[in-house]
GROMACS .gro file of C-alpha atoms in nm:
model
  388
    1MET     CA    1  -6.565   7.156  -5.248
    2LYS     CA    2  -6.253   7.340  -5.102
    3THR     CA    3  -6.077   7.099  -4.861
    4LEU     CA    4  -5.885   7.202  -4.551
    5TYR     CA    5  -5.650   6.913  -4.444
    6LEU     CA    6  -5.591   6.965  -4.067
    7HIS     CA    7  -5.276   6.764  -3.949
    8ILE     CA    8  -5.317   6.753  -3.567
    9GLY     CA    9  -5.003   6.523  -3.476
   10MET     CA   10  -5.040   6.355  -3.234
   11PRO     CA   11  -4.728   6.461  -3.057
   12ARG     CA   12  -4.396   6.277  -3.089
   13THR     CA   13  -4.490   6.136  -3.441
   14ALA     CA   14  -4.243   6.341  -3.649
   15THR     CA   15  -4.464   6.650  -3.697
   16THR     CA   16  -4.184   6.917  -3.713
   17VAL     CA   17  -4.031   6.697  -3.976
   18LEU     CA   18  -4.378   6.701  -4.191
   19GLN     CA   19  -4.416   7.069  -4.119
   20LYS     CA   20  -4.072   7.161  -4.255
   21PHE     CA   21  -4.120   6.913  -4.544
   22CYS     CA   22  -4.441   7.089  -4.645
   23SER     CA   23  -4.285   7.428  -4.618
   24ASP     CA   24  -3.998   7.327  -4.843
   25ASN     CA   25  -4.200   7.171  -5.086
   26GLN     CA   26  -4.447   7.444  -5.126
   27GLU     CA   27  -4.391   7.505  -5.507
   28GLU     CA   28  -4.467   7.117  -5.577
   29LEU     CA   29  -4.764   7.127  -5.356
   30ASN     CA   30  -4.898   7.448  -5.532
   31ASN     CA   31  -4.844   7.269  -5.860
   32ASN     CA   32  -5.078   6.989  -5.751
   33GLY     CA   33  -5.354   7.245  -5.612
   34TYR     CA   34  -5.249   7.233  -5.247
   35CYS     CA   35  -5.115   7.523  -5.039
   36TYR     CA   36  -4.922   7.526  -4.701
   37PRO     CA   37  -4.971   7.877  -4.589
   38LEU     CA   38  -4.730   8.013  -4.334
   39MET     CA   39  -4.891   8.237  -4.084
   40PRO     CA   40  -4.777   8.612  -3.985
   41PHE     CA   41  -4.816   8.542  -3.615
   42GLN     CA   42  -4.517   8.478  -3.387
   43TYR     CA   43  -4.557   8.270  -3.070
   44PRO     CA   44  -4.263   8.193  -2.815
   45ASN     CA   45  -4.153   7.831  -2.841
   46ALA     CA   46  -4.368   7.756  -3.147
   47ARG     CA   47  -4.182   7.756  -3.496
   48PRO     CA   48  -4.326   7.922  -3.794
   49TRP     CA   49  -4.389   7.582  -3.968
   50ARG     CA   50  -4.667   7.519  -3.693
   51THR     CA   51  -4.930   7.678  -3.926
   52ALA     CA   52  -5.236   7.581  -3.719
   53HIS     CA   53  -5.099   7.734  -3.396
   54PHE     CA   54  -5.320   8.039  -3.416
   55MET     CA   55  -5.624   7.815  -3.364
   56PHE     CA   56  -5.538   7.760  -2.985
   57GLY     CA   57  -5.227   7.933  -2.899
   58TYR     CA   58  -5.222   8.157  -2.604
   59VAL     CA   59  -5.117   8.526  -2.676
   60LYS     CA   60  -5.007   8.742  -2.376
   61ASP     CA   61  -4.947   9.120  -2.372
   62GLU     CA   62  -4.649   9.327  -2.247
   63LYS     CA   63  -4.732   9.255  -1.878
   64GLY     CA   64  -4.753   8.878  -1.934
   65ILE     CA   65  -5.132   8.877  -1.915
   66ARG     CA   66  -5.323   8.642  -2.143
   67ASP     CA   67  -5.491   8.866  -2.442
   68THR     CA   68  -5.814   8.680  -2.535
   69GLU     CA   69  -5.926   8.948  -2.768
   70LEU     CA   70  -5.599   8.927  -2.969
   71GLU     CA   71  -5.644   8.545  -2.979
   72ARG     CA   72  -5.969   8.587  -3.127
   73GLN     CA   73  -5.823   8.853  -3.373
   74TYR     CA   74  -5.561   8.592  -3.480
   75TRP     CA   75  -5.815   8.342  -3.536
   76VAL     CA   76  -6.009   8.575  -3.773
   77GLU     CA   77  -5.680   8.661  -3.964
   78GLY     CA   78  -5.553   8.322  -3.961
   79PHE     CA   79  -5.878   8.201  -4.124
   80GLN     CA   80  -5.858   8.482  -4.381
   81GLU     CA   81  -5.518   8.348  -4.499
   82VAL     CA   82  -5.682   8.014  -4.535
   83TYR     CA   83  -5.970   8.176  -4.760
   84ASN     CA   84  -5.728   8.369  -4.968
   85ALA     CA   85  -5.537   8.046  -5.033
   86PHE     CA   86  -5.869   7.874  -5.117
   87GLU     CA   87  -5.927   8.147  -5.383
   88LYS     CA   88  -5.624   8.006  -5.575
   89TYR     CA   89  -5.603   7.648  -5.464
   90ASP     CA   90  -5.873   7.367  -5.391
   91ASN     CA   91  -5.669   7.227  -5.095
   92VAL     CA   92  -5.496   7.391  -4.786
   93ILE     CA   93  -5.285   7.232  -4.535
   94LEU     CA   94  -5.245   7.335  -4.170
   95SER     CA   95  -5.043   7.149  -3.915
   96ASP     CA   96  -4.998   7.171  -3.540
   97GLU     CA   97  -4.937   6.876  -3.293
   98GLY     CA   98  -5.079   7.075  -3.008
   99LEU     CA   99  -5.422   7.032  -3.130
  100TRP     CA  100  -5.434   6.685  -3.025
  101ASN     CA  101  -5.389   6.785  -2.667
  102CYS     CA  102  -5.550   7.139  -2.661
  103GLY     CA  103  -5.828   7.112  -2.914
  104PHE     CA  104  -6.075   7.050  -2.631
  105ARG     CA  105  -5.886   7.285  -2.391
  106ASN     CA  106  -6.140   7.547  -2.358
  107LYS     CA  107  -6.534   7.547  -2.309
  108GLU     CA  108  -6.559   7.698  -2.669
  109SER     CA  109  -6.334   7.437  -2.820
  110VAL     CA  110  -6.142   7.462  -3.140
  111TRP     CA  111  -6.365   7.201  -3.303
  112PHE     CA  112  -6.666   7.391  -3.213
  113LYS     CA  113  -6.527   7.717  -3.375
  114LEU     CA  114  -6.392   7.518  -3.674
  115LYS     CA  115  -6.733   7.380  -3.745
  116LYS     CA  116  -6.884   7.740  -3.756
  117GLU     CA  117  -6.604   7.837  -4.010
  118MET     CA  118  -6.699   7.539  -4.232
  119GLU     CA  119  -7.086   7.597  -4.221
  120ALA     CA  120  -7.009   7.983  -4.289
  121HIS     CA  121  -6.770   7.926  -4.579
  122ALA     CA  122  -6.876   7.616  -4.716
  123PHE     CA  123  -6.555   7.385  -4.702
  124ARG     CA  124  -6.473   7.062  -4.544
  125THR     CA  125  -6.201   6.956  -4.317
  126LYS     CA  126  -6.009   6.635  -4.327
  127VAL     CA  127  -5.816   6.557  -4.000
  128ILE     CA  128  -5.490   6.356  -4.024
  129VAL     CA  129  -5.349   6.199  -3.723
  130TYR     CA  130  -5.057   5.971  -3.668
  131LEU     CA  131  -5.117   5.723  -3.359
  132ARG     CA  132  -4.819   5.581  -3.150
  133ARG     CA  133  -4.887   5.294  -2.916
  134GLN     CA  134  -4.976   5.435  -2.578
  135ASP     CA  135  -4.685   5.322  -2.371
  136ASP     CA  136  -4.435   5.424  -2.640
  137PHE     CA  137  -4.601   5.756  -2.679
  138LEU     CA  138  -4.623   5.839  -2.325
  139TYR     CA  139  -4.244   5.775  -2.249
  140SER     CA  140  -4.155   5.988  -2.574
  141TRP     CA  141  -4.382   6.276  -2.472
  142TRP     CA  142  -4.251   6.294  -2.118
  143ASN     CA  143  -3.879   6.268  -2.226
  144GLN     CA  144  -3.953   6.584  -2.457
  145ARG     CA  145  -4.101   6.778  -2.175
  146ILE     CA  146  -3.802   6.698  -1.966
  147LYS     CA  147  -3.556   6.775  -2.243
  148GLU     CA  148  -3.719   7.138  -2.320
  149GLY     CA  149  -3.761   7.201  -1.948
  150LEU     CA  150  -4.020   7.483  -2.022
  151TYR     CA  151  -4.330   7.336  -1.898
  152ARG     CA  152  -4.460   7.228  -1.543
  153GLU     CA  153  -4.414   6.871  -1.608
  154CYS     CA  154  -4.059   6.912  -1.664
  155THR     CA  155  -3.956   6.827  -1.306
  156LEU     CA  156  -4.199   6.524  -1.261
  157SER     CA  157  -4.033   6.196  -1.207
  158TRP     CA  158  -4.167   5.906  -1.415
  159GLU     CA  159  -4.378   5.775  -1.159
  160GLU     CA  160  -4.533   6.124  -1.069
  161MET     CA  161  -4.604   6.180  -1.443
  162THR     CA  162  -4.780   5.831  -1.498
  163GLU     CA  163  -4.979   5.901  -1.184
  164LYS     CA  164  -5.102   6.254  -1.291
  165LEU     CA  165  -5.099   6.230  -1.668
  166PRO     CA  166  -5.109   6.617  -1.718
  167ILE     CA  167  -5.301   6.701  -2.049
  168VAL     CA  168  -5.220   6.361  -2.207
  169HIS     CA  169  -5.493   6.192  -2.400
  170LEU     CA  170  -5.430   5.807  -2.408
  171ASP     CA  171  -5.783   5.708  -2.499
  172TYR     CA  172  -5.746   5.753  -2.868
  173PHE     CA  173  -6.082   5.613  -2.952
  174GLU     CA  174  -6.262   5.848  -2.748
  175MET     CA  175  -6.065   6.132  -2.875
  176LEU     CA  176  -6.127   6.060  -3.237
  177ASN     CA  177  -6.496   6.007  -3.169
  178GLN     CA  178  -6.520   6.350  -3.030
  179ILE     CA  179  -6.345   6.501  -3.327
  180SER     CA  180  -6.575   6.309  -3.558
  181GLU     CA  181  -6.873   6.484  -3.405
  182PHE     CA  182  -6.764   6.806  -3.558
  183VAL     CA  183  -6.594   6.704  -3.885
  184GLY     CA  184  -6.764   6.370  -3.967
  185LYS     CA  185  -6.610   6.031  -3.914
  186GLU     CA  186  -6.553   5.981  -4.285
  187ASN     CA  187  -6.318   6.288  -4.260
  188LEU     CA  188  -6.072   6.146  -4.015
  189ILE     CA  189  -5.760   6.002  -4.172
  190VAL     CA  190  -5.599   5.778  -3.919
  191ARG     CA  191  -5.242   5.636  -3.965
  192ARG     CA  192  -5.016   5.433  -3.752
  193PHE     CA  193  -4.678   5.591  -3.640
  194GLY     CA  194  -4.383   5.361  -3.747
  195LYS     CA  195  -4.174   5.304  -4.033
  196GLU     CA  196  -4.319   4.948  -4.082
  197TYR     CA  197  -4.667   5.129  -4.129
  198PHE     CA  198  -4.573   5.395  -4.355
  199VAL     CA  199  -4.634   5.378  -4.737
  200GLY     CA  200  -4.294   5.332  -4.904
  201ASN     CA  201  -4.157   5.305  -4.555
  202ALA     CA  202  -4.129   5.675  -4.527
  203ILE     CA  203  -4.297   5.941  -4.337
  204TYR     CA  204  -4.274   6.190  -4.622
  205GLU     CA  205  -4.429   5.940  -4.869
  206ASP     CA  206  -4.701   5.837  -4.635
  207PHE     CA  207  -4.810   6.185  -4.567
  208ILE     CA  208  -4.822   6.286  -4.929
  209HIS     CA  209  -5.042   5.970  -4.969
  210ALA     CA  210  -5.277   6.061  -4.687
  211ILE     CA  211  -5.348   6.396  -4.850
  212GLY     CA  212  -5.448   6.220  -5.182
  213LEU     CA  213  -5.135   6.276  -5.380
  214GLN     CA  214  -4.878   6.053  -5.543
  215TYR     CA  215  -4.531   6.080  -5.396
  216THR     CA  216  -4.266   6.142  -5.690
  217ASP     CA  217  -3.897   6.252  -5.711
  218ALA     CA  218  -4.032   6.615  -5.748
  219TYR     CA  219  -4.054   6.611  -5.366
  220GLN     CA  220  -3.733   6.674  -5.171
  221VAL     CA  221  -3.614   6.658  -4.821
  222LYS     CA  222  -3.427   6.994  -4.852
  223THR     CA  223  -3.378   7.034  -4.469
  224GLU     CA  224  -3.307   6.753  -4.245
  225VAL     CA  225  -3.493   6.815  -3.915
  226TYR     CA  226  -3.404   6.613  -3.607
  227ASN     CA  227  -3.572   6.617  -3.260
  228MET     CA  228  -3.358   6.377  -3.070
  229GLY     CA  229  -3.473   6.247  -2.743
  230LEU     CA  230  -3.238   6.191  -2.432
  231THR     CA  231  -3.135   5.874  -2.314
  232LYS     CA  232  -3.301   5.748  -1.977
  233ASN     CA  233  -3.001   5.848  -1.770
  234ASN     CA  234  -2.962   6.191  -1.936
  235ALA     CA  235  -3.334   6.262  -1.905
  236GLU     CA  236  -3.297   6.197  -1.531
  237LEU     CA  237  -3.004   6.432  -1.516
  238LYS     CA  238  -3.214   6.706  -1.704
  239ARG     CA  239  -3.520   6.657  -1.493
  240ILE     CA  240  -3.306   6.738  -1.185
  241LEU     CA  241  -3.138   7.031  -1.346
  242ASN     CA  242  -3.484   7.174  -1.430
  243LYS     CA  243  -3.532   7.232  -1.061
  244LEU     CA  244  -3.239   7.486  -1.045
  245PRO     CA  245  -3.419   7.791  -0.899
  246ASP     CA  246  -3.209   8.042  -1.089
  247SER     CA  247  -3.239   7.845  -1.424
  248ASP     CA  248  -3.348   8.073  -1.726
  249ALA     CA  249  -3.434   7.985  -2.079
  250GLN     CA  250  -3.069   8.014  -2.192
  251SER     CA  251  -2.913   7.786  -1.919
  252LYS     CA  252  -3.203   7.522  -1.995
  253LEU     CA  253  -3.091   7.526  -2.357
  254MET     CA  254  -2.737   7.481  -2.257
  255PHE     CA  255  -2.813   7.193  -2.042
  256GLN     CA  256  -3.024   7.054  -2.308
  257ASN     CA  257  -2.759   7.080  -2.591
  258ILE     CA  258  -2.488   6.924  -2.374
  259LEU     CA  259  -2.721   6.618  -2.287
  260VAL     CA  260  -2.862   6.589  -2.639
  261HIS     CA  261  -2.482   6.574  -2.762
  262ASN     CA  262  -2.415   6.307  -2.491
  263SER     CA  263  -2.740   6.108  -2.593
  264ASN     CA  264  -2.627   6.111  -2.945
  265CYS     CA  265  -2.276   5.979  -2.878
  266LYS     CA  266  -2.419   5.710  -2.625
  267LYS     CA  267  -2.736   5.541  -2.758
  268ASP     CA  268  -2.997   5.460  -2.526
  269ASN     CA  269  -2.957   5.134  -2.354
  270ARG     CA  270  -3.234   4.899  -2.491
  271LYS     CA  271  -3.208   4.663  -2.200
  272TYR     CA  272  -3.393   4.900  -1.988
  273SER     CA  273  -3.748   5.018  -2.002
  274MET     CA  274  -3.943   5.276  -1.799
  275TYR     CA  275  -4.215   5.003  -1.770
  276SER     CA  276  -4.182   4.651  -1.604
  277GLN     CA  277  -4.328   4.395  -1.832
  278SER     CA  278  -4.639   4.379  -1.622
  279GLU     CA  279  -4.692   4.736  -1.619
  280ALA     CA  280  -4.649   4.776  -2.002
  281ARG     CA  281  -4.899   4.484  -2.043
  282GLU     CA  282  -5.124   4.654  -1.808
  283LEU     CA  283  -5.148   4.973  -2.011
  284TYR     CA  284  -5.171   4.798  -2.339
  285GLU     CA  285  -5.473   4.603  -2.236
  286LYS     CA  286  -5.641   4.914  -2.084
  287TYR     CA  287  -5.655   5.079  -2.434
  288ARG     CA  288  -5.664   4.745  -2.654
  289GLU     CA  289  -6.030   4.740  -2.712
  290GLY     CA  290  -6.048   5.107  -2.813
  291ASN     CA  291  -5.740   5.065  -3.030
  292ARG     CA  292  -5.912   4.772  -3.200
  293LEU     CA  293  -6.217   4.972  -3.275
  294ILE     CA  294  -6.000   5.252  -3.420
  295ALA     CA  295  -5.865   4.981  -3.661
  296GLU     CA  296  -6.207   4.873  -3.731
  297GLU     CA  297  -6.392   5.205  -3.769
  298TYR     CA  298  -6.143   5.437  -3.894
  299MET     CA  299  -5.904   5.219  -4.088
  300GLY     CA  300  -6.123   4.939  -4.222
  301ARG     CA  301  -5.915   4.653  -4.078
  302ASN     CA  302  -5.967   4.367  -3.833
  303GLY     CA  303  -5.755   4.280  -3.544
  304ASP     CA  304  -5.527   4.482  -3.302
  305LEU     CA  305  -5.424   4.827  -3.389
  306PHE     CA  306  -5.084   4.757  -3.224
  307SER     CA  307  -4.911   4.444  -3.151
  308PHE     CA  308  -4.773   4.395  -2.791
  309GLU     CA  309  -4.380   4.371  -2.765
  310TYR     CA  310  -4.152   4.396  -2.484
  311ASP     CA  311  -3.780   4.358  -2.538
  312ALA     CA  312  -3.624   4.518  -2.227
  313GLU     CA  313  -3.450   4.297  -1.972
  314HIS     CA  314  -3.508   4.536  -1.671
  315LYS     CA  315  -3.703   4.830  -1.552
  316TRP     CA  316  -3.509   5.151  -1.557
  317SER     CA  317  -3.386   5.273  -1.219
  318PRO     CA  318  -3.162   5.583  -1.141
  319GLN     CA  319  -2.928   5.347  -0.947
  320ASN     CA  320  -2.844   5.151  -1.264
  321ALA     CA  321  -2.487   5.055  -1.346
  322GLU     CA  322  -2.437   5.331  -1.643
  323MET     CA  323  -2.574   5.614  -1.424
  324LEU     CA  324  -2.210   5.717  -1.270
  325GLU     CA  325  -2.061   5.710  -1.623
  326ASP     CA  326  -2.329   5.930  -1.755
  327ILE     CA  327  -2.283   6.177  -1.473
  328ILE     CA  328  -1.903   6.196  -1.529
  329LEU     CA  329  -1.966   6.247  -1.919
  330PHE     CA  330  -2.206   6.531  -1.840
  331MET     CA  331  -1.945   6.706  -1.594
  332GLY     CA  332  -1.669   6.655  -1.854
  333THR     CA  333  -1.871   6.768  -2.152
  334SER     CA  334  -1.980   7.065  -1.959
  335LEU     CA  335  -1.620   7.172  -1.843
  336MET     CA  336  -1.494   7.127  -2.201
  337GLN     CA  337  -1.756   7.367  -2.333
  338MET     CA  338  -1.671   7.621  -2.061
  339GLU     CA  339  -1.281   7.582  -2.165
  340ARG     CA  340  -1.398   7.648  -2.540
  341GLU     CA  341  -1.611   7.954  -2.447
  342ILE     CA  342  -1.334   8.082  -2.223
  343ARG     CA  343  -1.068   8.054  -2.516
  344ARG     CA  344  -1.312   8.220  -2.757
  345GLN     CA  345  -1.351   8.519  -2.541
  346GLU     CA  346  -0.979   8.551  -2.468
  347GLN     CA  347  -0.922   8.559  -2.841
  348GLU     CA  348  -1.200   8.801  -2.897
  349ILE     CA  349  -1.049   9.033  -2.597
  350LYS     CA  350  -0.696   9.007  -2.756
  351ALA     CA  351  -0.830   9.117  -3.087
  352GLN     CA  352  -1.007   9.412  -2.926
  353LYS     CA  353  -0.706   9.518  -2.741
  354LYS     CA  354  -0.500   9.522  -3.067
  355GLU     CA  355  -0.768   9.732  -3.221
  356MET     CA  356  -0.754   9.977  -2.919
  357GLU     CA  357  -0.374  10.003  -2.946
  358ASN     CA  358  -0.382  10.113  -3.309
  359PHE     CA  359  -0.662  10.345  -3.225
  360LYS     CA  360  -0.438  10.498  -2.935
  361LYS     CA  361  -0.150  10.529  -3.185
  362LYS     CA  362  -0.371  10.742  -3.414
  363LEU     CA  363  -0.471  10.962  -3.136
  364VAL     CA  364  -0.108  11.019  -3.000
  365HIS     CA  365   0.016  11.123  -3.329
  366PRO     CA  366  -0.276  11.293  -3.497
  367VAL     CA  367  -0.067  11.528  -3.724
  368LYS     CA  368   0.160  11.233  -3.842
  369THR     CA  369  -0.143  11.021  -3.920
  370ILE     CA  370  -0.298  11.294  -4.126
  371ARG     CA  371   0.053  11.356  -4.294
  372ASN     CA  372   0.077  10.995  -4.387
  373LYS     CA  373  -0.265  11.001  -4.526
  374VAL     CA  374  -0.201  11.303  -4.758
  375LYS     CA  375   0.142  11.153  -4.851
  376ASN     CA  376  -0.015  10.808  -4.944
  377LYS     CA  377  -0.290  10.989  -5.149
  378TRP     CA  378  -0.044  11.225  -5.337
  379LYS     CA  379   0.169  10.905  -5.419
  380LEU     CA  380  -0.154  10.734  -5.562
  381THR     CA  381  -0.236  11.023  -5.771
  382LYS     CA  382   0.139  11.064  -5.898
  383ASN     CA  383   0.133  10.704  -5.999
  384MET     CA  384  -0.198  10.736  -6.179
  385LYS     CA  385  -0.069  11.018  -6.390
  386THR     CA  386   0.248  10.838  -6.451
  387ASP     CA  387   0.038  10.536  -6.575
  388GLY     CA  388  -0.168  10.768  -6.785
   0.00000   0.00000   0.00000
């Protein structure tokens, strides 16, 4: 039977890394009977490697109004690409981390429509999901939303976000059970996210193992993909900057690049956590039983899915001792970038002025310019005759 491997994230579990890896290793996957088809659709803020985005992505017309008819058309065309791939390969891989949070977004869910496709075209779906401990995931997800500054949650403080929990599903056991109703529990491939859990201690090798293949040297990491988060202080600076009323996508990206650069130069201070120890423990215990059932029912192992660890010395506060230094670093980096841009523009203007001066000279002395061209051509012709 033909098999669709649907990698649904969850978010913040190296999904971009795996998507680019599959795209880069298309030939080797093909040699083993697998295909990772890139779709012809384009979505804002969704890279082409997110091959399952057509299953839930919103499409808007020129006026910015949602076009549900075109979304339905994309669904049909997207699965036609899958069926075309099935004609040549037994296995097709699609991937998009948004399916974890958006799979049940509409009344007619992605999973309901997928089941209809499976019944009509006689293929099975194996769902691959990587799970990250709830407190670790929640902070990483919030940090990413703040960094990008493109979503409504991008101005929420940590306290506001943890209180509202917008579109974030933390009850993993409930979510997996819902998905299993459509694809079958036996077709859920559940992995834990973390180097210590990966086959071969590498996410690439672990994923290849998850889809039923053996990892060899034929697979290559051709493109390094990094999606670095912000330090806690820089995330707070970006959250405040996201509130600027005149900020557009370009300015948001500028601030993001500066703060990512500074976060890379100054590693996150591990002595701080967004949780107090009691808060972290409370969240851990809230989902502990469900996580234990995941380990038992979906992974065939006993005990806790995740262990509880708390290494921080303090709960983070914007009044921490390093904040002033990070503010100064942000201001300094911003000024340096502006100064470099001014110098670049000055050099560009200088080059344009020189080009204009040369052009003016040609206009002022057109006869001389033409005469020189004729003279040069005559010399060239004479030299060629002499050489001949």
